[in-house]
Short mmCIF file of C-alpha atoms and ligand atoms in Angstrom, two decimals:
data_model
loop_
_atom_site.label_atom_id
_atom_site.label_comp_id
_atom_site.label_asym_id
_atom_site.label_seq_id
_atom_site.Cartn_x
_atom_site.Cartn_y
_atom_site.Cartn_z
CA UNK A 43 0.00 0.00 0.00
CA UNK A 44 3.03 1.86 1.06
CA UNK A 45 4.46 1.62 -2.26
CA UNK A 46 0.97 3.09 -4.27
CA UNK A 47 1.18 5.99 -2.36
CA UNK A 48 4.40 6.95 -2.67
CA UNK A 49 4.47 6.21 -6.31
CA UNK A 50 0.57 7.73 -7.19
CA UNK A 51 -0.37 10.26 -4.50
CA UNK A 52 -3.05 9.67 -2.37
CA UNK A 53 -5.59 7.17 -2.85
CA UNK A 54 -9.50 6.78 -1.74
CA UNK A 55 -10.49 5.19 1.14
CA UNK A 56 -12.32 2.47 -1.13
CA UNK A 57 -8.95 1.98 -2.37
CA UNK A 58 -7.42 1.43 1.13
CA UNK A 59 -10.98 -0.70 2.31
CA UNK A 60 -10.22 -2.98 -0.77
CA UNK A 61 -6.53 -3.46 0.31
CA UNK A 62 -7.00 -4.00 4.09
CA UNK A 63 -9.97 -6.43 3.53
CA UNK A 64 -9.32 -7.87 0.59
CA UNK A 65 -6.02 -8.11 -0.69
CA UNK A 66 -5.12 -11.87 -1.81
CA UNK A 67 -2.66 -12.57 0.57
CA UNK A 68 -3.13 -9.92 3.40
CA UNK A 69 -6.67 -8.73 3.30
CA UNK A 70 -8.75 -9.62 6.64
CA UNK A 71 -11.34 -11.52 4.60
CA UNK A 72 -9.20 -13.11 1.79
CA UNK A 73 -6.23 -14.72 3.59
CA UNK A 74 -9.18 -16.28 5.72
CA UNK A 75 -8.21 -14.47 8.99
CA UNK A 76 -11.58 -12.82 9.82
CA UNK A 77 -13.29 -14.87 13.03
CA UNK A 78 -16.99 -13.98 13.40
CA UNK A 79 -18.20 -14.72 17.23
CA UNK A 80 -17.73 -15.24 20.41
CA UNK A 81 -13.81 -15.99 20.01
CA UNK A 82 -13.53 -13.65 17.21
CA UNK A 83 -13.73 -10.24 16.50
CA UNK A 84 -17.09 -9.87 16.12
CA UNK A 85 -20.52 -11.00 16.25
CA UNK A 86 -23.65 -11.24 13.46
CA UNK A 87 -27.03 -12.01 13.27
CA UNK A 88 -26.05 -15.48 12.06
CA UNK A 89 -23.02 -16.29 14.81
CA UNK A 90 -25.77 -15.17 17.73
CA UNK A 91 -27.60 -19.05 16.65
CA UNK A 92 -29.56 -21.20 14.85
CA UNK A 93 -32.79 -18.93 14.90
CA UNK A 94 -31.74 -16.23 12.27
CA UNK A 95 -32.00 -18.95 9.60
CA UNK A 96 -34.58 -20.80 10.80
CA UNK A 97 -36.91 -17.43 10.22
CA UNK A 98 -35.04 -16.82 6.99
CA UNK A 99 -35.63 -20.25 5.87
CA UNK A 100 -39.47 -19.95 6.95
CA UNK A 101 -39.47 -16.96 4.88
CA UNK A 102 -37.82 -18.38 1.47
CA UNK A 103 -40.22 -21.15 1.64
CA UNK A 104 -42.89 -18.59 1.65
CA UNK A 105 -41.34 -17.11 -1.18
CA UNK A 106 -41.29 -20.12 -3.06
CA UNK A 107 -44.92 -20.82 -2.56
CA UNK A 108 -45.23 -16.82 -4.24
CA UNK A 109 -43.79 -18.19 -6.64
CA UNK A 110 -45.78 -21.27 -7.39
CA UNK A 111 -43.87 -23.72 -5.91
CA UNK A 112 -41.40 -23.79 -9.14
CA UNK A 113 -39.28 -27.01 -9.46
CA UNK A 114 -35.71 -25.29 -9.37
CA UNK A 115 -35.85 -22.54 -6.91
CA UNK A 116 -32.53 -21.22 -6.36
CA UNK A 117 -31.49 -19.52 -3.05
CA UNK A 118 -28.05 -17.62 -3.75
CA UNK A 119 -25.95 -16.65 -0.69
CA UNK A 120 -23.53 -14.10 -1.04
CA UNK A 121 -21.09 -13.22 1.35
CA UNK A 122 -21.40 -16.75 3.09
CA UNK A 123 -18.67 -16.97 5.17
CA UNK A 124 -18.05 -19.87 6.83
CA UNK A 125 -21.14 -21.51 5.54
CA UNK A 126 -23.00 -21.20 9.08
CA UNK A 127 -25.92 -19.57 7.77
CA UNK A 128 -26.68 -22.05 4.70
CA UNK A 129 -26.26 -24.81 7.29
CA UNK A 130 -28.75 -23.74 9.60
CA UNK A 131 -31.47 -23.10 6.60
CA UNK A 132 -30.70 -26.37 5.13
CA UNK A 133 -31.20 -27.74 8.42
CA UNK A 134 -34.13 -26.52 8.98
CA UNK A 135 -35.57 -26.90 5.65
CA UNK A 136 -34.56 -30.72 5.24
CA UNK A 137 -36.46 -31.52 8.64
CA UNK A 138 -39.64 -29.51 8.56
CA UNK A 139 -40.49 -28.37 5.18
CA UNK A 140 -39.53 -31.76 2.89
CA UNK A 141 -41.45 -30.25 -0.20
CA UNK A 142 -39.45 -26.98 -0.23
CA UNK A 143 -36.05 -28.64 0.35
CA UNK A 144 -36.87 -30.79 -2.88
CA UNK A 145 -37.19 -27.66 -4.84
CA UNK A 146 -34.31 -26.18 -3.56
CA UNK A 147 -30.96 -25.48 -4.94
CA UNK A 148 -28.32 -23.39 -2.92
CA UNK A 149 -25.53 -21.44 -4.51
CA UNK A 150 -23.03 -19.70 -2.62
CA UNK A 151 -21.23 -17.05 -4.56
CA UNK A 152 -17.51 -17.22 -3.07
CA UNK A 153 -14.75 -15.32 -4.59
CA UNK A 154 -12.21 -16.70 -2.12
CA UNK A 155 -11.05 -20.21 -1.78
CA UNK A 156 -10.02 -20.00 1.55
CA UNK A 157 -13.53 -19.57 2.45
CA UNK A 158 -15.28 -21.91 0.03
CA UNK A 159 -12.71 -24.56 1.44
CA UNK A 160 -14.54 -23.73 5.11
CA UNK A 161 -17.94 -23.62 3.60
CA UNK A 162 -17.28 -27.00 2.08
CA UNK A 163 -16.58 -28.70 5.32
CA UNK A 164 -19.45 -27.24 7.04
CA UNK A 165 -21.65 -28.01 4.58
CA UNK A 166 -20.13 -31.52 3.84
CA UNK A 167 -23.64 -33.53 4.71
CA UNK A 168 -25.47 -31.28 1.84
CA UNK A 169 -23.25 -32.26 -1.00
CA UNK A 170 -25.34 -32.19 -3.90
CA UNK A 171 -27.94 -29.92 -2.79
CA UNK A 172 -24.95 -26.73 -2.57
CA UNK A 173 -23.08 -25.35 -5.66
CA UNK A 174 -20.24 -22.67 -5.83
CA UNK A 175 -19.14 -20.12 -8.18
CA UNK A 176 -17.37 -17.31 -8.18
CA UNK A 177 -19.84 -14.98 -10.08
CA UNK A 178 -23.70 -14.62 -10.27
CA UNK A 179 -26.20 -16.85 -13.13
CA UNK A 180 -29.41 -16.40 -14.30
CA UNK A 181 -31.92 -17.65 -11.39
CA UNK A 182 -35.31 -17.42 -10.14
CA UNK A 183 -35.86 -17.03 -6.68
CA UNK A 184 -34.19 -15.33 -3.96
CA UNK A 185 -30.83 -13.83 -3.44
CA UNK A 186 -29.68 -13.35 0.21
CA UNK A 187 -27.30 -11.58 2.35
CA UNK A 188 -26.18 -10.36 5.36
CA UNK A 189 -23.93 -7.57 6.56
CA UNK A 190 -22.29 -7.86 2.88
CA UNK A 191 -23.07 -4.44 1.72
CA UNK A 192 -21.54 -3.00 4.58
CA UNK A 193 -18.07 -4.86 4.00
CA UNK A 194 -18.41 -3.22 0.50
CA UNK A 195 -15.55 0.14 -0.12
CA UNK A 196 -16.80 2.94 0.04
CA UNK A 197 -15.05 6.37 -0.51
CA UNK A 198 -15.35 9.16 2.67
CA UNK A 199 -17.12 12.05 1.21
CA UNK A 200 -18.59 14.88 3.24
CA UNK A 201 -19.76 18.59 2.69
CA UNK A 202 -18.23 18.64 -0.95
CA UNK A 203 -14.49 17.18 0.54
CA UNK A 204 -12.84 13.95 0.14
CA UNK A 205 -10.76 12.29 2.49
CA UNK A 206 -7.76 10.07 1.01
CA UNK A 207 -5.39 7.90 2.36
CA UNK A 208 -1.96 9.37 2.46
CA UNK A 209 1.83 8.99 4.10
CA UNK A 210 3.94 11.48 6.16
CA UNK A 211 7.01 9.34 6.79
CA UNK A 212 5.62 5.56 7.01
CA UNK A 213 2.16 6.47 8.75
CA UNK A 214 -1.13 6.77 6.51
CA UNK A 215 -3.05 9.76 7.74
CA UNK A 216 -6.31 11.38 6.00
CA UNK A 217 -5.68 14.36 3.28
CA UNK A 218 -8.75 16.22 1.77
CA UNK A 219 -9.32 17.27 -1.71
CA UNK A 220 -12.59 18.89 -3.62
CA UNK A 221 -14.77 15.81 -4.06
CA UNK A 222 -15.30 14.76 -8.22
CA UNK A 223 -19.17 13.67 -7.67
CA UNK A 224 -18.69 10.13 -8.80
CA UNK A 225 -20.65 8.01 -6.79
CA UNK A 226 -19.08 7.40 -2.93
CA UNK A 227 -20.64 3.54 -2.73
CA UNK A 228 -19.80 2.53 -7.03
CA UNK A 229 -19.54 -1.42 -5.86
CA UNK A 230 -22.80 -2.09 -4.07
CA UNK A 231 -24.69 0.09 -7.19
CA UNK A 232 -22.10 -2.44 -9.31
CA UNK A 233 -23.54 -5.41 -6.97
CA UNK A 234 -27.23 -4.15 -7.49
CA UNK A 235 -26.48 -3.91 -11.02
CA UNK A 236 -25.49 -7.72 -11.41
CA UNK A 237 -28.05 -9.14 -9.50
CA UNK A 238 -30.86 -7.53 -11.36
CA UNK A 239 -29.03 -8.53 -14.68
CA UNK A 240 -28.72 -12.14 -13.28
CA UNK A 241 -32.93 -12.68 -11.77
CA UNK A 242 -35.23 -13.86 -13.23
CA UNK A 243 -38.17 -14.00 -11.04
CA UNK A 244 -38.07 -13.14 -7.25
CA UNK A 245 -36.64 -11.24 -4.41
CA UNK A 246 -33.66 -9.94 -2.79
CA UNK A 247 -33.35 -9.68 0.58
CA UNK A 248 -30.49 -8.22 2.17
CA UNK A 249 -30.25 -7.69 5.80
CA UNK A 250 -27.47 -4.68 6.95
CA UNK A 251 -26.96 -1.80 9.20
CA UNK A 252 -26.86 1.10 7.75
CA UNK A 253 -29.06 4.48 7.60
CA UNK A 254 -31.66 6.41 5.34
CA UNK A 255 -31.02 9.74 6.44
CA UNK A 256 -27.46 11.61 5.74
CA UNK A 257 -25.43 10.22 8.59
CA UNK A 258 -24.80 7.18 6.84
CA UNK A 259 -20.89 8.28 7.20
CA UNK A 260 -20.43 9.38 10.61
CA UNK A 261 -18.18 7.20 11.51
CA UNK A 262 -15.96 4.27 9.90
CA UNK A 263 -16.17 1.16 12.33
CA UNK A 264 -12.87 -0.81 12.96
CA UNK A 265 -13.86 -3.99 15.10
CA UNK A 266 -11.02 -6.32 16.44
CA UNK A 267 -11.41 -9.25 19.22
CA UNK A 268 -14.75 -7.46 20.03
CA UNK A 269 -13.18 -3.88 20.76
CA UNK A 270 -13.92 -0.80 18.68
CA UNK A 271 -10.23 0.41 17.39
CA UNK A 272 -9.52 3.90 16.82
CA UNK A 273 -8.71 4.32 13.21
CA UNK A 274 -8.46 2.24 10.27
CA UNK A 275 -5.12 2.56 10.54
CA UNK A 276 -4.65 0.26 13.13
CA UNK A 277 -3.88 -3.63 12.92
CA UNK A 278 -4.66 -3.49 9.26
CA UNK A 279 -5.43 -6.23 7.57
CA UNK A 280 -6.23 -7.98 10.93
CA UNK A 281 -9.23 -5.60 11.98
CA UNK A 282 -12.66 -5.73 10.42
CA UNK A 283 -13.73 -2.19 8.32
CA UNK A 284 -17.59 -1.33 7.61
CA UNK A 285 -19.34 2.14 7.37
CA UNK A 286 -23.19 2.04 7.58
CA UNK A 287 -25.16 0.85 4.20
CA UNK A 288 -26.54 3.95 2.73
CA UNK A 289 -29.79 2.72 2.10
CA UNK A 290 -31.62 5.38 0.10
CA UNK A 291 -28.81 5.43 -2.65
CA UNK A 292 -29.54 1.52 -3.11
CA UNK A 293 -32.70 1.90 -3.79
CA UNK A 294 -32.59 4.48 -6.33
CA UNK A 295 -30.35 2.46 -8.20
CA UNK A 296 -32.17 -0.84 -7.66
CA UNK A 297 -35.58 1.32 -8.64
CA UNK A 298 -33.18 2.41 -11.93
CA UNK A 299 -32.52 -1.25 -12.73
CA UNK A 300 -36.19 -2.15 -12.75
CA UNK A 301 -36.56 -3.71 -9.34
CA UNK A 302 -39.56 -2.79 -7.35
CA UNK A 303 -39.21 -2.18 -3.04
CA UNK A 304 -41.12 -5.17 -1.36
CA UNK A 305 -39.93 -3.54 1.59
CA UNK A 306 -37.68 -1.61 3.68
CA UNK A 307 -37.92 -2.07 7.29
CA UNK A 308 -35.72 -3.04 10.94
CA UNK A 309 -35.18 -5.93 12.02
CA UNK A 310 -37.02 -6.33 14.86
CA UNK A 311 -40.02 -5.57 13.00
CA UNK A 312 -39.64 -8.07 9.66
CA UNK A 313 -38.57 -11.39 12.01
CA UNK A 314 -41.50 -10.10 14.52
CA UNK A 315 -43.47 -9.92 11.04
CA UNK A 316 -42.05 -14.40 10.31
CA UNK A 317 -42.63 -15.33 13.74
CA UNK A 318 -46.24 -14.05 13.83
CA UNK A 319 -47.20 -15.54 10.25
CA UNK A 320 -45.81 -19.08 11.64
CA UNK A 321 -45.93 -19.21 15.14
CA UNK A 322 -49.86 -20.65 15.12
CA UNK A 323 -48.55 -24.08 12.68
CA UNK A 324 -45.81 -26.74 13.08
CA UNK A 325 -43.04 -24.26 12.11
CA UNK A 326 -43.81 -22.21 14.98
CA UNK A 327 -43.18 -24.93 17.28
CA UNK A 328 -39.78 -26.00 15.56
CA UNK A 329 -38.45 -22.26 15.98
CA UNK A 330 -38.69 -21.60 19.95
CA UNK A 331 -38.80 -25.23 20.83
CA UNK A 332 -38.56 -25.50 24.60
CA UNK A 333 -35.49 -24.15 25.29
CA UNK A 334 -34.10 -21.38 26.58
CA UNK A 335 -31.06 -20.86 24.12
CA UNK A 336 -33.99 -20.04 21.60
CA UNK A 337 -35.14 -17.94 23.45
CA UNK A 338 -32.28 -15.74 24.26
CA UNK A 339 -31.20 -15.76 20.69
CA UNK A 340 -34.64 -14.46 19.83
CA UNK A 341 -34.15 -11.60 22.44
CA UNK A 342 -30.70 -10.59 20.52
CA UNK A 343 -32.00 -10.73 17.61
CA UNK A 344 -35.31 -8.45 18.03
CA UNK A 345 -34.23 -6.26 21.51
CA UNK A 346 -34.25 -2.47 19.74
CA UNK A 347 -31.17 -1.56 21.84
CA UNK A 348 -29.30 -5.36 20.49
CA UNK A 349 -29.85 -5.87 17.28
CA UNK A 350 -33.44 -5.45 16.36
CA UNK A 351 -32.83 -1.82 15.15
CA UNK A 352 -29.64 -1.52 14.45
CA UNK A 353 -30.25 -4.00 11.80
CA UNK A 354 -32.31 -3.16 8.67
CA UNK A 355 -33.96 -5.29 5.75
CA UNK A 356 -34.81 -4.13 2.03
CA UNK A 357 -36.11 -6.36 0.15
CA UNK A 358 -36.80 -6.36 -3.70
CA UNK A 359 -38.67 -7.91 -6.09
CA UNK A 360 -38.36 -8.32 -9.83
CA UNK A 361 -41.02 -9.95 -12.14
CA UNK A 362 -43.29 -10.88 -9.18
CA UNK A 363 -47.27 -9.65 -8.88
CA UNK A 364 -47.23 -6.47 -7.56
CA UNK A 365 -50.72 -7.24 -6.20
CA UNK A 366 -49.32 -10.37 -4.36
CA UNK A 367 -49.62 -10.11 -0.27
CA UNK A 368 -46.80 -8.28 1.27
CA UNK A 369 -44.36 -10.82 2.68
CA UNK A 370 -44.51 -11.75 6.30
CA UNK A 371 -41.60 -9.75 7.25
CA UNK A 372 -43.48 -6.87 6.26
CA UNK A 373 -46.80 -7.54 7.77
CA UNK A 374 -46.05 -5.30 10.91
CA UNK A 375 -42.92 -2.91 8.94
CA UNK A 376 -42.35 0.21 10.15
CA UNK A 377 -41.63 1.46 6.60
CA UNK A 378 -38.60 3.40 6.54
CA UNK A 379 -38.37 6.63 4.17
CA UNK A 380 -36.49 6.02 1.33
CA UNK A 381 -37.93 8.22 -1.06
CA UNK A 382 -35.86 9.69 -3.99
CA UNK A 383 -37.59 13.27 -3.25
CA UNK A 384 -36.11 13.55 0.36
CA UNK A 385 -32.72 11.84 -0.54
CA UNK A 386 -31.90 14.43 -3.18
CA UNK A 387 -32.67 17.38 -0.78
CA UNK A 388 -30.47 15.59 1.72
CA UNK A 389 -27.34 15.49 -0.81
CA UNK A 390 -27.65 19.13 -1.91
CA UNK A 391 -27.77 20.29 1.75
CA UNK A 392 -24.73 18.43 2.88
CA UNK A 393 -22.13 16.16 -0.12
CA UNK A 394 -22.61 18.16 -2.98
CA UNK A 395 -20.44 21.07 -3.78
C1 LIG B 24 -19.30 -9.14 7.81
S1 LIG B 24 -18.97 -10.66 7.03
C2 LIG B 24 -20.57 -11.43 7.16
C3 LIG B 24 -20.52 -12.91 7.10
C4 LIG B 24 -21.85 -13.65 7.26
N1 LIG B 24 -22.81 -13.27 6.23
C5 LIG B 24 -22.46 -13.40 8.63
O1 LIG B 24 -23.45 -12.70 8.72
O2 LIG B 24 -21.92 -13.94 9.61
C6 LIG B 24 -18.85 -10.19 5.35
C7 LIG B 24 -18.55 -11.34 4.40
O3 LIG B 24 -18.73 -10.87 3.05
C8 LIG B 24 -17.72 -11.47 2.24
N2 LIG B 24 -17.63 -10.72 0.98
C9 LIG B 24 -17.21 -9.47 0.77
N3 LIG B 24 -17.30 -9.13 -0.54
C10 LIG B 24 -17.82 -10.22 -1.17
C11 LIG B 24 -18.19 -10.50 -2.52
N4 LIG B 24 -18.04 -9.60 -3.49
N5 LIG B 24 -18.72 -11.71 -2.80
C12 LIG B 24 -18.91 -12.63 -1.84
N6 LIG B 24 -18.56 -12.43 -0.54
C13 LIG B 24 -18.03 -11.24 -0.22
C14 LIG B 24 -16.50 -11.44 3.13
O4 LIG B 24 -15.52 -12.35 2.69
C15 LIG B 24 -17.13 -11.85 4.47
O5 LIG B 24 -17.14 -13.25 4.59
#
């Protein structure tokens, strides 16, 4: 990085984000470094238990009824990890919904093999039913994600100014120049653009935190072994880097590429929404069982001051009734304003020049 710098000027944060996370050999996520939970640096909606795709899973299969119960309904993971999440909707699937599992096909898109290799163990008993690749295919049904967008570079733009990553001596420090008004997000409107080249019929759901008003980048949030670290500068490459998912620009774009919003709401109120649409049938049984683990991971998840508002779900839908029900995630959403009208007042009063 070092060696850039010196021999280019300053570069964008996106630049140094891409580097630090992603660089073959010393990026956090690449060389397989990054440890999500309890003994690692951080934790997610999936690493908290079982329950966050058991409700997921409840609500593909609902999805796949939408859809008329097609034969070869694909669920595409992005961002998989270590393959804990596909695990636990396989799981579920396979044991209480035998119909939908026969339908199903699940494709993890993985660019690095240090992580497919980990996904491969974990998911060693569903050989057959899981496929890899390293880029998206035409599919019908749903793609999913979660806290992907906000792993995603993004360039630090405020009030008109830039801030790059530069050197005095051997230490990277922040220099400003007049911002050029390209867009401060370009690969998740480059990820929106490939997924709505790639479905066919059905939704997206991806589940982030992030904001729809103009704080989205207040701060940059540098997570190692649990403990918020002061800059971005330090431990690089063995520190997690995320800024909050500006929501509002995501859905322009996705509204630009012909998807429609099914919804844009927390999380507390779209698994509040799954629980409530299954909780009086079998399924509801099989999420909270009798135990208390359930039920703590169900607190975690929905709590407004844990994760239930931190966390937010869009949702989008391409090719699919618009008169159709609204999902059960959405049957209780607090809608969250993410109109175009508001979002372009916001920008001219604070990032444009
Ligand atoms: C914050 S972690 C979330 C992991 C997991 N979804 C969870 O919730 O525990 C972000 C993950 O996104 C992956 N990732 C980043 N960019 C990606 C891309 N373009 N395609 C697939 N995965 C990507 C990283 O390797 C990392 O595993």
């Amino acid at each position: 990085m070092r060696q850039t710098i010196r021999a280019q000027g300053p570069q964008s944060f996106a630049w140094f984000m891409q580097q630090a996370l992603y660089h073959p050999e010393h990026g956090y996520y690449s060389s397989g470094r990054c440890q999500i939970g309890r003994k690692g640096d951080y934790f997610t909606n999936v690493s908290i238990g079982p329950l966050f795709g058991q409700l997921l899973a409840a609500q593909f299969s609902e999805i796949w009824v939408c859809l008329g119960k097609i034969n070869d309904f694909v669920l595409v993971e992005q961002g998989a990890h270590d393959g804990q999440f596909a695990r636990d909707v396989l799981d579920f699937v396979k044991e209480n919904l035998p119909d939908f599992f026969a339908a199903l096909r699940y494709r993890i898109i993985e660019p690095f093999p240090t992580l497919e290799r980990r996904q491969r163990q974990a998911l060693e008993s569903f050989r057959g039913k899981v496929e890899w690749g390293e880029s998206l295919q035409p599919f019908t049904g749903v793609h999913f994600s979660n806290e992907l967008l906000d792993a995603m570079p993004v360039r630090l733009i405020h009030r008109g100014m830039e801030k790059l990553v530069a050197l005095d001596k051997d230490k990277f420090v922040f220099v400003e120049r007049l911002y050029d008004e390209e867009s401060h997000n370009q690969p998740a409107l480059d990820w929106i653009d490939e997924i709505a080249a790639n479905l066919q019929r059905g939704y997206i759901v991806a589940i982030d935190y992030g904001r729809t008003d103009k704080d989205f980048q207040r701060s940059i949030q540098v997570r190692a072994r649990h403990r918020n670290l002061q800059s971005p500068f330090d431990s690089i490459g063995e520190a997690d880097i995320t800024m909050s998912v500006d929501w509002k620009s995501i859905v322009q774009h996705a509204q630009a590429n012909g998807l429609r919003v099914a919804g844009l709401t927390d999380q507390h109120h779209f698994l509040t929404g799954i629980l409530s649409q299954f909780e009086s049938g079998d399924l509801g049984q099989s999420f909270l069982t009798d135990s208390r683990k359930a039920k703590r991971e169900l607190q975690t998840l929905l709590h407004p001051e844990m994760l239930g508002r931190a966390f937010q779900v869009l949702t989008l839908a391409k090719n699919v009734d618009v008169n159709a029900p609204p999902l059960a995630g959405f049957k209780f959403a607090r809608q969250l304003d993410y109109s175009v009208a508001s979002y372009e007042r916001m920008k001219r009063g604070t990032s444009s020049t």
